[in-house]
Amino acid sequence: NNGTVGEYDITVTGAAIQGNYKVSYTGNKYTITRATMTVSSDGYSKVYDGEEHSAVIDCTVTDGTVFTYSVDGGETFKTEVPTIQNVGSQNVIVKASNANYEDATAEYTLKVDYKAVTVTAKEKSKVYGEADPEFDAEVKGTLGSDTVAYEVSCENNGTVGEYDITVTGAAI
């Protein structure tokens, strides 16, 4: 046998006549069954960082093991490793297959949470009688060239005083 899963013949051979004995020989079967292996993953769960992420898969047997993944509840499996980049979550089933081991599966979740962004109105002032300045804001927390939509306004009655500058936008 070559040490792989299967059924093999056990043969017994020898001389038919040995001294005062007439010997008959009967073989049998030698069976190697599949061993068990385990696969697991803690998934991935972090705040949005603009990068693509996948989960780390742990398996007790890696030599000769093929990993396939399902993102449709186990209806179909593909070798392409599922990834996540934008806010949301995706449930994944990983299946580890190896000719000498029972298939093993595990479920995990890929999840990206919202990144906090603050939009702060910039302080402004003017001398009475001048035109209002352009109201704007400072955005902190976005990545790269990402932007958020917002509006800056200030309701004042044109008299001397202190007024609130308001920033509004779509909240999640």
Coordinates of C-alpha atoms in Angstrom, one line a residue:
N1 CA 0.0 0.0 0.0
N2 CA 1.1 3.6 -0.5
G3 CA -0.3 4.8 2.8
T4 CA -3.3 6.5 1.4
V5 CA -7.0 5.9 2.2
G6 CA -8.2 2.7 0.6
E7 CA -8.6 -1.1 1.0
Y8 CA -5.6 -3.3 0.4
D9 CA -5.1 -7.1 0.2
I10 CA -3.1 -8.8 2.9
T11 CA -1.4 -11.9 1.4
V12 CA 0.1 -14.8 3.2
T13 CA 2.5 -17.0 1.4
G14 CA 4.7 -20.0 2.3
A15 CA 5.4 -23.5 1.4
A16 CA 2.4 -25.8 1.0
I17 CA 4.0 -28.7 2.7
Q18 CA 6.1 -28.1 5.8
G19 CA 7.3 -31.2 7.5
N20 CA 4.2 -33.1 8.8
Y21 CA 1.8 -30.3 7.8
K22 CA -0.1 -29.3 4.7
V23 CA -0.5 -25.6 5.1
S24 CA -3.3 -23.5 3.4
Y25 CA -3.1 -19.8 3.3
T26 CA -6.0 -17.3 3.4
G27 CA -5.5 -13.6 2.9
N28 CA -7.6 -10.7 4.2
K29 CA -8.2 -7.0 3.8
Y30 CA -6.3 -4.1 5.2
T31 CA -8.3 -0.8 5.3
I32 CA -7.0 2.7 5.8
T33 CA -9.9 5.0 6.6
R34 CA -9.9 8.8 6.5
A35 CA -8.6 10.6 9.5
T36 CA -10.2 13.7 10.9
M37 CA -9.0 17.3 10.6
T38 CA -10.3 20.5 11.9
V39 CA -10.6 23.9 10.3
S40 CA -11.4 27.2 12.1
S41 CA -11.3 31.0 11.7
D42 CA -12.0 33.9 13.9
G43 CA -13.1 35.9 10.9
Y44 CA -12.3 39.5 10.5
S45 CA -13.9 42.5 12.3
K46 CA -12.3 46.0 12.2
V47 CA -13.1 49.6 11.5
Y48 CA -13.0 50.8 7.8
D49 CA -9.4 51.5 6.7
G50 CA -9.8 51.5 2.9
E51 CA -7.9 48.2 2.6
E52 CA -9.2 44.8 1.4
H53 CA -9.2 42.1 4.1
S54 CA -9.8 38.4 4.4
A55 CA -9.8 36.0 7.4
V56 CA -7.0 33.8 8.6
I57 CA -7.8 30.1 8.3
D58 CA -6.4 27.6 10.8
C59 CA -6.3 23.9 9.8
T60 CA -4.8 20.9 11.5
V61 CA -3.7 19.5 8.1
T62 CA -2.3 21.8 5.4
D63 CA -0.2 19.5 3.2
G64 CA -2.4 18.4 0.3
T65 CA -5.5 20.3 1.7
V66 CA -7.6 22.3 -0.6
F67 CA -9.7 25.2 0.8
T68 CA -13.0 26.3 -0.8
Y69 CA -15.3 29.0 0.3
S70 CA -19.1 29.6 0.2
V71 CA -20.8 33.0 0.6
D72 CA -24.2 31.7 -0.2
G73 CA -24.9 29.5 2.8
G74 CA -23.1 26.4 1.3
E75 CA -25.0 26.2 -2.0
T76 CA -21.7 26.7 -4.0
F77 CA -18.0 26.6 -3.1
K78 CA -15.2 28.4 -4.9
T79 CA -11.4 28.5 -4.3
E80 CA -11.4 32.3 -4.4
V81 CA -10.8 33.6 -0.9
P82 CA -13.6 36.0 0.1
T83 CA -12.6 39.5 1.0
I84 CA -14.2 42.7 2.4
Q85 CA -13.2 46.3 2.0
N86 CA -16.2 48.5 2.6
V87 CA -18.6 48.8 5.6
G88 CA -20.8 45.7 5.9
S89 CA -20.6 42.0 6.8
Q90 CA -20.5 38.7 5.0
N91 CA -20.9 35.2 6.3
V92 CA -18.5 32.7 5.0
I93 CA -18.2 28.9 5.1
V94 CA -14.8 27.4 4.6
K95 CA -14.4 23.8 3.6
A96 CA -11.1 21.9 3.9
S97 CA -10.8 18.9 1.7
N98 CA -8.0 16.3 1.6
A99 CA -8.0 12.8 0.1
N100 CA -6.9 11.2 3.3
Y101 CA -9.1 13.2 5.7
E102 CA -12.8 13.8 6.3
D103 CA -13.8 17.2 5.0
A104 CA -14.0 19.8 7.7
T105 CA -16.0 23.0 7.6
A106 CA -16.2 26.2 9.7
E107 CA -18.2 29.4 9.5
Y108 CA -17.0 32.9 10.1
T109 CA -17.9 36.5 9.4
L110 CA -16.0 39.2 7.6
K111 CA -17.1 42.6 9.0
V112 CA -16.1 46.2 8.5
D113 CA -17.5 48.9 10.8
Y114 CA -18.0 52.6 10.2
K115 CA -14.9 54.8 10.7
A116 CA -15.6 57.9 12.8
V117 CA -15.3 61.2 11.0
T118 CA -15.8 64.6 12.5
V119 CA -16.8 67.7 10.6
T120 CA -16.2 70.9 12.6
A121 CA -17.3 74.3 11.5
K122 CA -14.4 76.8 11.4
E123 CA -14.8 79.9 13.6
K124 CA -15.5 83.1 11.7
S125 CA -15.9 86.7 12.4
K126 CA -16.6 90.0 10.6
V127 CA -17.0 93.7 11.3
Y128 CA -20.6 95.0 11.2
G129 CA -21.6 96.1 7.8
E130 CA -19.2 93.8 5.9
A131 CA -20.5 90.8 3.8
D132 CA -20.7 87.5 5.7
P133 CA -17.6 85.4 5.3
E134 CA -17.7 82.0 3.5
F135 CA -18.6 79.4 6.1
D136 CA -16.6 76.2 5.9
A137 CA -15.5 73.3 8.0
E138 CA -12.6 71.0 8.8
V139 CA -13.0 67.3 8.2
K140 CA -11.0 64.8 10.2
G141 CA -11.0 61.0 9.9
T142 CA -11.4 60.3 6.2
L143 CA -8.8 58.3 4.4
G144 CA -6.9 59.2 1.2
S145 CA -9.2 61.1 -1.2
D146 CA -12.4 60.0 0.5
T147 CA -14.9 62.8 1.2
V148 CA -18.1 63.3 3.1
A149 CA -21.0 65.6 2.1
Y150 CA -22.0 68.4 4.5
E151 CA -23.5 71.9 4.5
V152 CA -22.4 74.8 6.7
S153 CA -24.8 77.5 7.6
C154 CA -25.2 80.4 10.1
E155 CA -28.4 82.1 10.9
N156 CA -27.9 85.6 12.0
N157 CA -30.0 88.7 12.0
G158 CA -27.2 91.0 10.9
T159 CA -26.7 92.7 14.2
V160 CA -23.7 92.6 16.4
G161 CA -23.5 89.4 18.4
E162 CA -22.3 85.8 18.5
Y163 CA -24.1 83.2 16.4
D164 CA -23.8 79.4 16.0
I165 CA -22.3 78.1 12.8
T166 CA -24.1 74.8 12.0
V167 CA -22.8 71.8 10.1
T168 CA -25.3 69.3 8.8
G169 CA -25.0 66.1 6.7
A170 CA -26.4 62.7 6.4
A171 CA -25.9 60.7 9.6
I172 CA -25.8 56.9 9.6

